[in-house]
mmCIF file of C-alpha atoms in Angstrom:
data_model
loop_
_atom_site.group_PDB
_atom_site.id
_atom_site.type_symbol
_atom_site.label_atom_id
_atom_site.label_comp_id
_atom_site.label_asym_id
_atom_site.label_seq_id
_atom_site.Cartn_x
_atom_site.Cartn_y
_atom_site.Cartn_z
ATOM 1 C CA UNK A 1 -47.530 51.330 306.024
ATOM 2 C CA UNK A 2 -50.313 48.786 306.112
ATOM 3 C CA UNK A 3 -51.837 50.320 302.989
ATOM 4 C CA UNK A 4 -48.481 49.951 301.182
ATOM 5 C CA UNK A 5 -48.198 46.335 302.261
ATOM 6 C CA UNK A 6 -51.725 45.548 301.132
ATOM 7 C CA UNK A 7 -51.052 47.269 297.818
ATOM 8 C CA UNK A 8 -47.879 45.283 297.292
ATOM 9 C CA UNK A 9 -49.668 42.089 298.275
ATOM 10 C CA UNK A 10 -52.494 42.830 295.899
ATOM 11 C CA UNK A 11 -50.040 43.609 293.123
ATOM 12 C CA UNK A 12 -48.127 40.405 293.806
ATOM 13 C CA UNK A 13 -51.300 38.368 293.714
ATOM 14 C CA UNK A 14 -52.342 39.960 290.460
ATOM 15 C CA UNK A 15 -48.926 39.324 288.936
ATOM 16 C CA UNK A 16 -48.951 35.745 290.220
ATOM 17 C CA UNK A 17 -52.386 35.237 288.754
ATOM 18 C CA UNK A 18 -51.260 36.680 285.469
ATOM 19 C CA UNK A 19 -48.174 34.416 285.514
ATOM 20 C CA UNK A 20 -50.253 31.360 286.273
ATOM 21 C CA UNK A 21 -52.715 32.317 283.572
ATOM 22 C CA UNK A 22 -49.893 32.825 281.116
ATOM 23 C CA UNK A 23 -48.337 29.489 282.101
ATOM 24 C CA UNK A 24 -51.703 27.729 281.733
ATOM 25 C CA UNK A 25 -52.228 29.325 278.343
ATOM 26 C CA UNK A 26 -48.716 28.420 277.151
ATOM 27 C CA UNK A 27 -49.066 24.867 278.424
ATOM 28 C CA UNK A 28 -52.474 24.509 276.805
ATOM 29 C CA UNK A 29 -51.093 25.812 273.526
ATOM 30 C CA UNK A 30 -48.167 23.392 273.765
ATOM 31 C CA UNK A 31 -50.449 20.436 274.516
ATOM 32 C CA UNK A 32 -52.821 21.143 271.653
ATOM 33 C CA UNK A 33 -50.195 21.893 269.019
ATOM 34 C CA UNK A 34 -50.355 19.408 266.123
ATOM 35 C CA UNK A 35 -47.303 17.253 265.578
ATOM 36 C CA UNK A 36 -45.301 18.366 262.575
ATOM 37 C CA UNK A 37 -45.550 15.087 260.659
ATOM 38 C CA UNK A 38 -46.926 14.719 257.150
ATOM 39 C CA UNK A 39 -47.087 10.908 257.229
ATOM 40 C CA UNK A 40 -47.071 8.165 259.829
ATOM 41 C CA UNK A 41 -43.784 7.973 261.710
ATOM 42 C CA UNK A 42 -42.465 5.693 264.438
ATOM 43 C CA UNK A 43 -40.908 7.252 267.513
ATOM 44 C CA UNK A 44 -38.272 4.873 268.826
ATOM 45 C CA UNK A 45 -37.983 4.966 272.629
ATOM 46 C CA UNK A 46 -34.961 2.958 273.773
ATOM 47 C CA UNK A 47 -34.868 1.486 277.262
ATOM 48 C CA UNK A 48 -33.789 4.099 279.805
ATOM 49 C CA UNK A 49 -35.276 7.042 277.916
ATOM 50 C CA UNK A 50 -36.903 9.912 279.867
ATOM 51 C CA UNK A 51 -39.916 12.023 278.861
ATOM 52 C CA UNK A 52 -37.836 15.173 279.092
ATOM 53 C CA UNK A 53 -35.142 13.784 276.847
ATOM 54 C CA UNK A 54 -37.688 12.619 274.287
ATOM 55 C CA UNK A 55 -39.438 15.988 274.229
ATOM 56 C CA UNK A 56 -36.131 17.771 273.688
ATOM 57 C CA UNK A 57 -35.344 15.345 270.866
ATOM 58 C CA UNK A 58 -38.708 15.946 269.221
ATOM 59 C CA UNK A 59 -38.194 19.704 269.403
ATOM 60 C CA UNK A 60 -34.722 19.396 267.872
ATOM 61 C CA UNK A 61 -36.230 17.270 265.077
ATOM 62 C CA UNK A 62 -38.896 19.926 264.463
ATOM 63 C CA UNK A 63 -41.812 17.666 265.413
ATOM 64 C CA UNK A 64 -42.965 19.912 268.312
ATOM 65 C CA UNK A 65 -42.366 23.370 269.769
ATOM 66 C CA UNK A 66 -42.320 24.541 273.387
ATOM 67 C CA UNK A 67 -40.842 21.355 274.858
ATOM 68 C CA UNK A 68 -40.284 23.281 278.115
ATOM 69 C CA UNK A 69 -44.021 23.564 278.801
ATOM 70 C CA UNK A 70 -44.609 19.923 277.931
ATOM 71 C CA UNK A 71 -41.840 18.861 280.328
ATOM 72 C CA UNK A 72 -43.503 20.894 283.072
ATOM 73 C CA UNK A 73 -46.856 19.291 282.279
ATOM 74 C CA UNK A 74 -45.384 15.768 282.588
ATOM 75 C CA UNK A 75 -43.503 16.642 285.777
ATOM 76 C CA UNK A 76 -46.528 18.038 287.586
ATOM 77 C CA UNK A 77 -49.231 15.750 286.194
ATOM 78 C CA UNK A 78 -47.663 12.457 285.118
ATOM 79 C CA UNK A 79 -44.435 12.179 287.086
ATOM 80 C CA UNK A 80 -45.436 8.802 288.561
ATOM 81 C CA UNK A 81 -46.041 7.174 285.175
ATOM 82 C CA UNK A 82 -43.467 4.745 283.768
ATOM 83 C CA UNK A 83 -42.255 5.347 280.232
ATOM 84 C CA UNK A 84 -42.282 2.058 278.316
ATOM 85 C CA UNK A 85 -39.596 1.441 275.737
ATOM 86 C CA UNK A 86 -40.569 0.512 272.200
ATOM 87 C CA UNK A 87 -42.078 2.380 269.281
ATOM 88 C CA UNK A 88 -44.908 4.909 269.388
ATOM 89 C CA UNK A 89 -46.960 5.720 266.316
ATOM 90 C CA UNK A 90 -47.155 9.420 265.333
ATOM 91 C CA UNK A 91 -49.740 10.269 262.693
ATOM 92 C CA UNK A 92 -50.778 13.457 260.856
ATOM 93 C CA UNK A 93 -53.375 15.344 262.900
ATOM 94 C CA UNK A 94 -52.166 14.027 266.245
ATOM 95 C CA UNK A 95 -51.370 16.664 268.842
ATOM 96 C CA UNK A 96 -48.769 16.671 271.613
ATOM 97 C CA UNK A 97 -51.298 15.791 274.311
ATOM 98 C CA UNK A 98 -52.317 12.655 272.396
ATOM 99 C CA UNK A 99 -48.673 11.630 272.129
ATOM 100 C CA UNK A 100 -48.182 12.090 275.873
ATOM 101 C CA UNK A 101 -51.311 9.991 276.374
ATOM 102 C CA UNK A 102 -49.728 7.152 274.386
ATOM 103 C CA UNK A 103 -46.649 7.379 276.615
ATOM 104 C CA UNK A 104 -48.791 7.401 279.743
ATOM 105 C CA UNK A 105 -50.740 4.302 278.662
ATOM 106 C CA UNK A 106 -47.678 2.514 277.293
ATOM 107 C CA UNK A 107 -49.337 2.005 273.911
ATOM 108 C CA UNK A 108 -46.246 0.880 272.066
ATOM 109 C CA UNK A 109 -46.498 -0.557 268.568
ATOM 110 C CA UNK A 110 -46.667 -4.346 268.680
ATOM 111 C CA UNK A 111 -45.421 -6.784 266.069
ATOM 112 C CA UNK A 112 -46.194 -10.456 265.721
ATOM 113 C CA UNK A 113 -44.324 -13.608 264.801
ATOM 114 C CA UNK A 114 -46.185 -16.832 264.060
ATOM 115 C CA UNK A 115 -44.506 -20.183 264.593
ATOM 116 C CA UNK A 116 -46.360 -22.793 262.534
ATOM 117 C CA UNK A 117 -47.309 -26.364 263.444
ATOM 118 C CA UNK A 118 -45.091 -28.776 261.548
ATOM 119 C CA UNK A 119 -42.126 -26.425 261.194
ATOM 120 C CA UNK A 120 -38.688 -27.758 262.050
ATOM 121 C CA UNK A 121 -36.219 -25.793 264.153
ATOM 122 C CA UNK A 122 -34.309 -24.621 261.094
ATOM 123 C CA UNK A 123 -37.480 -22.916 259.899
ATOM 124 C CA UNK A 124 -38.051 -21.395 263.337
ATOM 125 C CA UNK A 125 -34.588 -19.820 263.301
ATOM 126 C CA UNK A 126 -35.115 -18.531 259.765
ATOM 127 C CA UNK A 127 -38.414 -16.898 260.765
ATOM 128 C CA UNK A 128 -36.795 -15.216 263.778
ATOM 129 C CA UNK A 129 -33.995 -13.905 261.581
ATOM 130 C CA UNK A 130 -36.499 -12.210 259.265
ATOM 131 C CA UNK A 131 -37.935 -10.006 262.022
ATOM 132 C CA UNK A 132 -36.188 -6.622 261.635
ATOM 133 C CA UNK A 133 -37.740 -5.199 264.803
ATOM 134 C CA UNK A 134 -36.323 -7.997 266.978
ATOM 135 C CA UNK A 135 -32.859 -7.599 268.379
ATOM 136 C CA UNK A 136 -30.927 -10.497 266.861
ATOM 137 C CA UNK A 137 -28.764 -12.161 269.524
ATOM 138 C CA UNK A 138 -28.781 -15.771 268.319
ATOM 139 C CA UNK A 139 -27.759 -15.535 264.664
ATOM 140 C CA UNK A 140 -24.183 -16.741 264.996
ATOM 141 C CA UNK A 141 -24.834 -19.383 267.656
ATOM 142 C CA UNK A 142 -25.077 -23.118 267.067
ATOM 143 C CA UNK A 143 -28.288 -24.835 268.145
ATOM 144 C CA UNK A 144 -26.543 -26.084 271.292
ATOM 145 C CA UNK A 145 -25.215 -22.610 272.125
ATOM 146 C CA UNK A 146 -28.656 -21.157 271.511
ATOM 147 C CA UNK A 147 -30.297 -23.552 273.957
ATOM 148 C CA UNK A 148 -27.686 -22.681 276.572
ATOM 149 C CA UNK A 149 -28.336 -18.963 276.045
ATOM 150 C CA UNK A 150 -32.076 -19.338 276.658
ATOM 151 C CA UNK A 151 -31.461 -21.353 279.812
ATOM 152 C CA UNK A 152 -31.854 -24.960 278.643
ATOM 153 C CA UNK A 153 -28.387 -26.435 278.085
ATOM 154 C CA UNK A 154 -28.141 -30.016 276.816
ATOM 155 C CA UNK A 155 -31.726 -29.915 275.481
ATOM 156 C CA UNK A 156 -32.199 -30.797 271.807
ATOM 157 C CA UNK A 157 -34.250 -27.929 270.310
ATOM 158 C CA UNK A 158 -36.404 -29.789 267.794
ATOM 159 C CA UNK A 159 -40.069 -29.733 268.788
ATOM 160 C CA UNK A 160 -39.422 -27.912 272.081
ATOM 161 C CA UNK A 161 -41.202 -24.674 271.148
ATOM 162 C CA UNK A 162 -44.946 -24.134 270.978
ATOM 163 C CA UNK A 163 -46.409 -23.029 267.636
ATOM 164 C CA UNK A 164 -48.406 -19.857 268.225
ATOM 165 C CA UNK A 165 -48.475 -16.143 267.416
ATOM 166 C CA UNK A 166 -46.135 -14.185 269.669
ATOM 167 C CA UNK A 167 -46.388 -10.419 270.167
ATOM 168 C CA UNK A 168 -43.318 -8.302 270.686
ATOM 169 C CA UNK A 169 -42.178 -4.692 270.647
ATOM 170 C CA UNK A 170 -39.101 -3.124 269.163
ATOM 171 C CA UNK A 171 -36.107 -3.803 271.356
ATOM 172 C CA UNK A 172 -37.145 -7.266 272.467
ATOM 173 C CA UNK A 173 -34.702 -10.044 271.581
ATOM 174 C CA UNK A 174 -35.126 -13.231 269.607
ATOM 175 C CA UNK A 175 -34.070 -15.092 272.755
ATOM 176 C CA UNK A 176 -37.062 -13.648 274.654
ATOM 177 C CA UNK A 177 -39.465 -15.007 272.022
ATOM 178 C CA UNK A 178 -37.931 -18.476 272.236
ATOM 179 C CA UNK A 179 -38.068 -18.436 276.036
ATOM 180 C CA UNK A 180 -41.799 -17.705 275.828
ATOM 181 C CA UNK A 181 -42.353 -20.453 273.245
ATOM 182 C CA UNK A 182 -40.332 -22.992 275.261
ATOM 183 C CA UNK A 183 -42.280 -22.316 278.451
ATOM 184 C CA UNK A 184 -45.583 -22.404 276.580
ATOM 185 C CA UNK A 185 -44.769 -25.847 275.169
ATOM 186 C CA UNK A 186 -43.789 -27.114 278.618
ATOM 187 C CA UNK A 187 -47.050 -25.820 280.093
ATOM 188 C CA UNK A 188 -49.238 -27.338 277.355
ATOM 189 C CA UNK A 189 -47.416 -30.669 277.485
ATOM 190 C CA UNK A 190 -47.801 -30.830 281.269
ATOM 191 C CA UNK A 191 -51.522 -30.051 281.025
ATOM 192 C CA UNK A 192 -52.143 -32.696 278.354
ATOM 193 C CA UNK A 193 -49.951 -35.306 280.062
ATOM 194 C CA UNK A 194 -52.168 -34.984 283.137
ATOM 195 C CA UNK A 195 -55.205 -35.835 280.955
ATOM 196 C CA UNK A 196 -53.648 -38.807 279.096
ATOM 197 C CA UNK A 197 -55.438 -42.087 278.534
ATOM 198 C CA UNK A 198 -54.555 -44.809 281.006
ATOM 199 C CA UNK A 199 -53.100 -47.245 278.458
ATOM 200 C CA UNK A 200 -50.793 -45.033 276.381
ATOM 201 C CA UNK A 201 -47.367 -46.669 275.867
ATOM 202 C CA UNK A 202 -45.106 -43.733 276.767
ATOM 203 C CA UNK A 203 -42.737 -43.795 279.711
ATOM 204 C CA UNK A 204 -42.629 -39.996 279.911
ATOM 205 C CA UNK A 205 -44.107 -36.865 278.356
ATOM 206 C CA UNK A 206 -41.151 -36.460 275.987
ATOM 207 C CA UNK A 207 -42.016 -39.723 274.230
ATOM 208 C CA UNK A 208 -45.551 -38.416 273.819
ATOM 209 C CA UNK A 209 -44.119 -35.247 272.287
ATOM 210 C CA UNK A 210 -42.150 -37.333 269.779
ATOM 211 C CA UNK A 211 -45.300 -39.232 268.822
ATOM 212 C CA UNK A 212 -47.246 -35.980 268.574
ATOM 213 C CA UNK A 213 -44.719 -34.662 266.041
ATOM 214 C CA UNK A 214 -45.319 -37.720 263.828
ATOM 215 C CA UNK A 215 -49.068 -37.164 264.105
ATOM 216 C CA UNK A 216 -48.596 -33.470 263.303
ATOM 217 C CA UNK A 217 -46.614 -34.186 260.146
ATOM 218 C CA UNK A 218 -48.946 -36.911 258.882
ATOM 219 C CA UNK A 219 -52.229 -35.091 259.497
ATOM 220 C CA UNK A 220 -53.949 -33.264 256.657
ATOM 221 C CA UNK A 221 -57.462 -33.197 258.121
ATOM 222 C CA UNK A 222 -57.596 -32.169 261.799
ATOM 223 C CA UNK A 223 -60.273 -34.667 262.849
ATOM 224 C CA UNK A 224 -58.020 -37.583 261.805
ATOM 225 C CA UNK A 225 -55.279 -36.843 264.336
ATOM 226 C CA UNK A 226 -56.667 -39.315 266.871
ATOM 227 C CA UNK A 227 -57.023 -42.068 264.262
ATOM 228 C CA UNK A 228 -53.461 -41.583 263.024
ATOM 229 C CA UNK A 229 -52.188 -41.684 266.600
ATOM 230 C CA UNK A 230 -54.187 -44.881 267.096
ATOM 231 C CA UNK A 231 -52.502 -46.529 264.114
ATOM 232 C CA UNK A 232 -49.042 -45.638 265.393
ATOM 233 C CA UNK A 233 -49.771 -46.789 268.950
ATOM 234 C CA UNK A 234 -51.139 -50.137 267.750
ATOM 235 C CA UNK A 235 -48.131 -50.685 265.510
ATOM 236 C CA UNK A 236 -45.825 -50.021 268.459
ATOM 237 C CA UNK A 237 -47.760 -52.501 270.573
ATOM 238 C CA UNK A 238 -47.386 -55.185 267.881
ATOM 239 C CA UNK A 239 -43.681 -54.503 267.344
ATOM 240 C CA UNK A 240 -44.279 -53.241 263.806
ATOM 241 C CA UNK A 241 -42.131 -50.557 262.237
ATOM 242 C CA UNK A 242 -43.920 -47.190 262.125
ATOM 243 C CA UNK A 243 -42.886 -46.599 258.488
ATOM 244 C CA UNK A 244 -43.832 -42.924 258.326
ATOM 245 C CA UNK A 245 -42.316 -40.842 255.529
ATOM 246 C CA UNK A 246 -41.798 -37.585 257.499
ATOM 247 C CA UNK A 247 -39.192 -39.352 259.668
ATOM 248 C CA UNK A 248 -37.249 -40.324 256.546
ATOM 249 C CA UNK A 249 -37.419 -36.761 255.299
ATOM 250 C CA UNK A 250 -36.259 -35.382 258.622
ATOM 251 C CA UNK A 251 -33.349 -37.796 258.672
ATOM 252 C CA UNK A 252 -32.286 -36.666 255.207
ATOM 253 C CA UNK A 253 -32.112 -33.063 256.385
ATOM 254 C CA UNK A 254 -31.186 -30.558 253.693
ATOM 255 C CA UNK A 255 -30.538 -33.401 251.229
ATOM 256 C CA UNK A 256 -34.293 -33.833 250.791
ATOM 257 C CA UNK A 257 -35.303 -32.333 247.440
ATOM 258 C CA UNK A 258 -39.042 -32.971 247.509
ATOM 259 C CA UNK A 259 -38.963 -36.598 246.325
ATOM 260 C CA UNK A 260 -38.502 -39.809 248.303
ATOM 261 C CA UNK A 261 -37.059 -42.870 246.623
ATOM 262 C CA UNK A 262 -36.811 -46.520 247.593
ATOM 263 C CA UNK A 263 -33.144 -45.906 248.391
ATOM 264 C CA UNK A 264 -34.141 -43.218 250.889
ATOM 265 C CA UNK A 265 -36.511 -45.612 252.635
ATOM 266 C CA UNK A 266 -33.675 -48.105 253.073
ATOM 267 C CA UNK A 267 -31.068 -45.550 254.118
ATOM 268 C CA UNK A 268 -30.184 -45.988 257.803
ATOM 269 C CA UNK A 269 -30.549 -42.785 259.821
ATOM 270 C CA UNK A 270 -31.473 -42.408 263.499
ATOM 271 C CA UNK A 271 -34.901 -41.159 262.346
ATOM 272 C CA UNK A 272 -35.849 -43.513 259.501
ATOM 273 C CA UNK A 273 -38.789 -45.482 260.877
ATOM 274 C CA UNK A 274 -38.632 -47.822 257.880
ATOM 275 C CA UNK A 275 -35.357 -49.002 259.415
ATOM 276 C CA UNK A 276 -35.439 -48.336 263.162
ATOM 277 C CA UNK A 277 -37.953 -49.865 265.533
ATOM 278 C CA UNK A 278 -40.055 -47.748 267.845
ATOM 279 C CA UNK A 279 -40.066 -43.975 267.968
ATOM 280 C CA UNK A 280 -37.317 -41.741 266.573
ATOM 281 C CA UNK A 281 -34.981 -40.253 269.198
ATOM 282 C CA UNK A 282 -36.484 -36.735 269.177
ATOM 283 C CA UNK A 283 -39.500 -34.863 267.833
ATOM 284 C CA UNK A 284 -39.255 -33.929 264.169
ATOM 285 C CA UNK A 285 -41.338 -30.714 264.179
ATOM 286 C CA UNK A 286 -43.243 -28.146 266.172
ATOM 287 C CA UNK A 287 -46.376 -29.633 267.688
ATOM 288 C CA UNK A 288 -49.730 -28.006 268.468
ATOM 289 C CA UNK A 289 -51.957 -28.839 271.419
ATOM 290 C CA UNK A 290 -54.326 -30.898 269.276
ATOM 291 C CA UNK A 291 -51.560 -33.237 268.101
ATOM 292 C CA UNK A 292 -50.295 -33.644 271.677
ATOM 293 C CA UNK A 293 -53.814 -34.453 272.838
ATOM 294 C CA UNK A 294 -54.234 -36.986 270.033
ATOM 295 C CA UNK A 295 -50.952 -38.710 270.867
ATOM 296 C CA UNK A 296 -52.021 -39.002 274.501
ATOM 297 C CA UNK A 297 -55.601 -40.019 273.665
ATOM 298 C CA UNK A 298 -55.411 -42.168 270.506
ATOM 299 C CA UNK A 299 -58.673 -43.338 268.974
ATOM 300 C CA UNK A 300 -59.273 -47.063 269.618
ATOM 301 C CA UNK A 301 -59.672 -49.367 266.635
ATOM 302 C CA UNK A 302 -58.047 -52.105 264.578
ATOM 303 C CA UNK A 303 -56.511 -50.150 261.701
ATOM 304 C CA UNK A 304 -52.752 -50.525 261.204
ATOM 305 C CA UNK A 305 -52.294 -48.593 257.961
ATOM 306 C CA UNK A 306 -53.423 -45.387 256.302
ATOM 307 C CA UNK A 307 -52.953 -43.830 252.885
ATOM 308 C CA UNK A 308 -53.838 -40.372 251.612
ATOM 309 C CA UNK A 309 -56.889 -40.069 249.377
ATOM 310 C CA UNK A 310 -55.582 -36.956 247.656
ATOM 311 C CA UNK A 311 -57.941 -34.450 249.299
ATOM 312 C CA UNK A 312 -56.104 -34.275 252.627
ATOM 313 C CA UNK A 313 -57.987 -37.164 254.233
ATOM 314 C CA UNK A 314 -56.850 -40.798 254.568
ATOM 315 C CA UNK A 315 -58.141 -44.317 254.048
ATOM 316 C CA UNK A 316 -57.487 -46.460 257.134
ATOM 317 C CA UNK A 317 -57.029 -50.209 256.717
ATOM 318 C CA UNK A 318 -56.913 -53.125 259.162
ATOM 319 C CA UNK A 319 -54.659 -55.378 257.093
ATOM 320 C CA UNK A 320 -51.973 -55.184 254.455
ATOM 321 C CA UNK A 321 -54.093 -56.466 251.565
ATOM 322 C CA UNK A 322 -56.729 -53.773 252.126
ATOM 323 C CA UNK A 323 -54.020 -51.162 252.510
ATOM 324 C CA UNK A 324 -52.241 -52.082 249.275
ATOM 325 C CA UNK A 325 -55.581 -51.986 247.477
ATOM 326 C CA UNK A 326 -56.100 -48.460 248.806
ATOM 327 C CA UNK A 327 -52.575 -47.516 247.723
ATOM 328 C CA UNK A 328 -53.304 -48.703 244.196
ATOM 329 C CA UNK A 329 -56.576 -46.775 244.113
ATOM 330 C CA UNK A 330 -55.502 -43.480 245.609
ATOM 331 C CA UNK A 331 -51.725 -43.282 245.086
ATOM 332 C CA UNK A 332 -50.601 -45.285 242.063
ATOM 333 C CA UNK A 333 -53.423 -43.760 239.998
ATOM 334 C CA UNK A 334 -53.194 -40.221 241.360
ATOM 335 C CA UNK A 335 -55.343 -37.541 239.832
ATOM 336 C CA UNK A 336 -53.718 -34.369 238.554
ATOM 337 C CA UNK A 337 -55.310 -32.466 241.463
ATOM 338 C CA UNK A 338 -53.930 -34.847 244.106
ATOM 339 C CA UNK A 339 -53.126 -33.171 247.434
ATOM 340 C CA UNK A 340 -51.824 -34.538 250.734
ATOM 341 C CA UNK A 341 -53.591 -31.697 252.563
ATOM 342 C CA UNK A 342 -56.829 -29.811 251.867
ATOM 343 C CA UNK A 343 -56.679 -27.131 249.196
ATOM 344 C CA UNK A 344 -56.663 -23.533 250.544
ATOM 345 C CA UNK A 345 -59.953 -21.696 250.118
ATOM 346 C CA UNK A 346 -60.285 -19.659 246.919
ATOM 347 C CA UNK A 347 -56.909 -20.813 245.629
ATOM 348 C CA UNK A 348 -56.997 -22.726 242.323
ATOM 349 C CA UNK A 349 -55.306 -26.108 242.334
ATOM 350 C CA UNK A 350 -52.274 -26.207 240.067
ATOM 351 C CA UNK A 351 -51.870 -29.559 238.313
ATOM 352 C CA UNK A 352 -48.618 -31.260 239.162
ATOM 353 C CA UNK A 353 -46.866 -34.461 238.234
ATOM 354 C CA UNK A 354 -46.524 -36.340 241.513
ATOM 355 C CA UNK A 355 -43.847 -38.838 242.423
ATOM 356 C CA UNK A 356 -44.623 -42.532 242.081
ATOM 357 C CA UNK A 357 -45.944 -43.832 245.460
ATOM 358 C CA UNK A 358 -44.823 -46.836 247.505
ATOM 359 C CA UNK A 359 -47.261 -49.357 248.996
ATOM 360 C CA UNK A 360 -46.241 -50.210 252.558
ATOM 361 C CA UNK A 361 -44.844 -53.716 252.779
ATOM 362 C CA UNK A 362 -44.489 -55.389 256.156
ATOM 363 C CA UNK A 363 -42.194 -58.379 256.820
ATOM 364 C CA UNK A 364 -45.319 -60.510 256.522
ATOM 365 C CA UNK A 365 -45.713 -63.803 254.651
ATOM 366 C CA UNK A 366 -49.083 -62.614 253.405
ATOM 367 C CA UNK A 367 -47.478 -59.760 251.488
ATOM 368 C CA UNK A 368 -47.816 -60.433 247.772
ATOM 369 C CA UNK A 369 -45.036 -60.320 245.220
ATOM 370 C CA UNK A 370 -47.121 -57.775 243.361
ATOM 371 C CA UNK A 371 -47.136 -55.421 246.347
ATOM 372 C CA UNK A 372 -43.371 -55.798 246.771
ATOM 373 C CA UNK A 373 -42.733 -55.122 243.103
ATOM 374 C CA UNK A 374 -44.732 -51.890 243.262
ATOM 375 C CA UNK A 375 -42.371 -50.433 245.869
ATOM 376 C CA UNK A 376 -40.422 -47.830 243.907
ATOM 377 C CA UNK A 377 -40.919 -44.233 245.012
ATOM 378 C CA UNK A 378 -42.615 -43.135 248.227
ATOM 379 C CA UNK A 379 -45.489 -40.640 248.383
ATOM 380 C CA UNK A 380 -44.684 -37.514 250.313
ATOM 381 C CA UNK A 381 -47.422 -37.002 252.912
ATOM 382 C CA UNK A 382 -45.656 -34.454 255.069
ATOM 383 C CA UNK A 383 -46.594 -30.854 255.782
ATOM 384 C CA UNK A 384 -44.186 -28.056 254.809
ATOM 385 C CA UNK A 385 -40.597 -29.002 255.502
#
């Protein structure tokens, strides 16, 4: 009786060993099988997907075989791992174990969206709408409805998002990107506001953001941001109009066709700083950290005017006579290769026929009739609109 029991036990152990060996061999074969893909493919993993469901789907699609053994492998070896939604890259030569490793590590394919300094909110929305991997939830909303959806009702959107490169995965929404950009701008503005110069003229950080947007739009050479901010701050202190073309352009909206005229400079809009005193009511563009820092730490000096040289840099002048002389030298006699920002590296300059510029004329008795007569068409110093 005992001999029979021992024989049965021995037989059972042998069979169990054979079964385990067979299972190990089958699982090993399943793990090392190459994926049946002849070119790179994206595996879309929606939120709520399970490893078992994905493996069954891949077997149905003919990408793998023996999904049963792969499900067992995940259950007994990786059951505590979260499966991240998104896209996973499958390439020729990859085996099933490598794919499971991507799932385990959450190595989903990432995409990027860059919001650019100087963009207006219309451009931000257009850029979001061109991202096919983002879930579009804001397309049919007004700006006000959009701001409510991302949690900031009654906030005007212009300039409230930080220009940066944002990473996202398939399935994320456009609203999530904007929430990140809004918080990032708030954080940067708070940090820079805490480091502001003692004598800046702003009552709150939002006014500094408005000024920073003017600096952003007027700056062609980064190291001049502080000087440009200094000019604007001094003009405010003296009660002078800011007279900056980008505010006129912003006020024109979609009517702007690339050329400013004397009529545009005189046209009353809430943003036209040739007409209104002080700052415009809101920012006019996205603003980077450097422009915010410059607005909060303007460079001291006496200059009250600046005009573009044509290479991206500016000539700064202390008085109107010197400024109008600079206008005549660098604007009224523009070269064919005139630029309001530096030329991109390795890109040939294309000659263009620029618009006729306008010397700035202050309500100042010292202003000459000649300078007034020259005021015809304004130079466009702004970045991309």
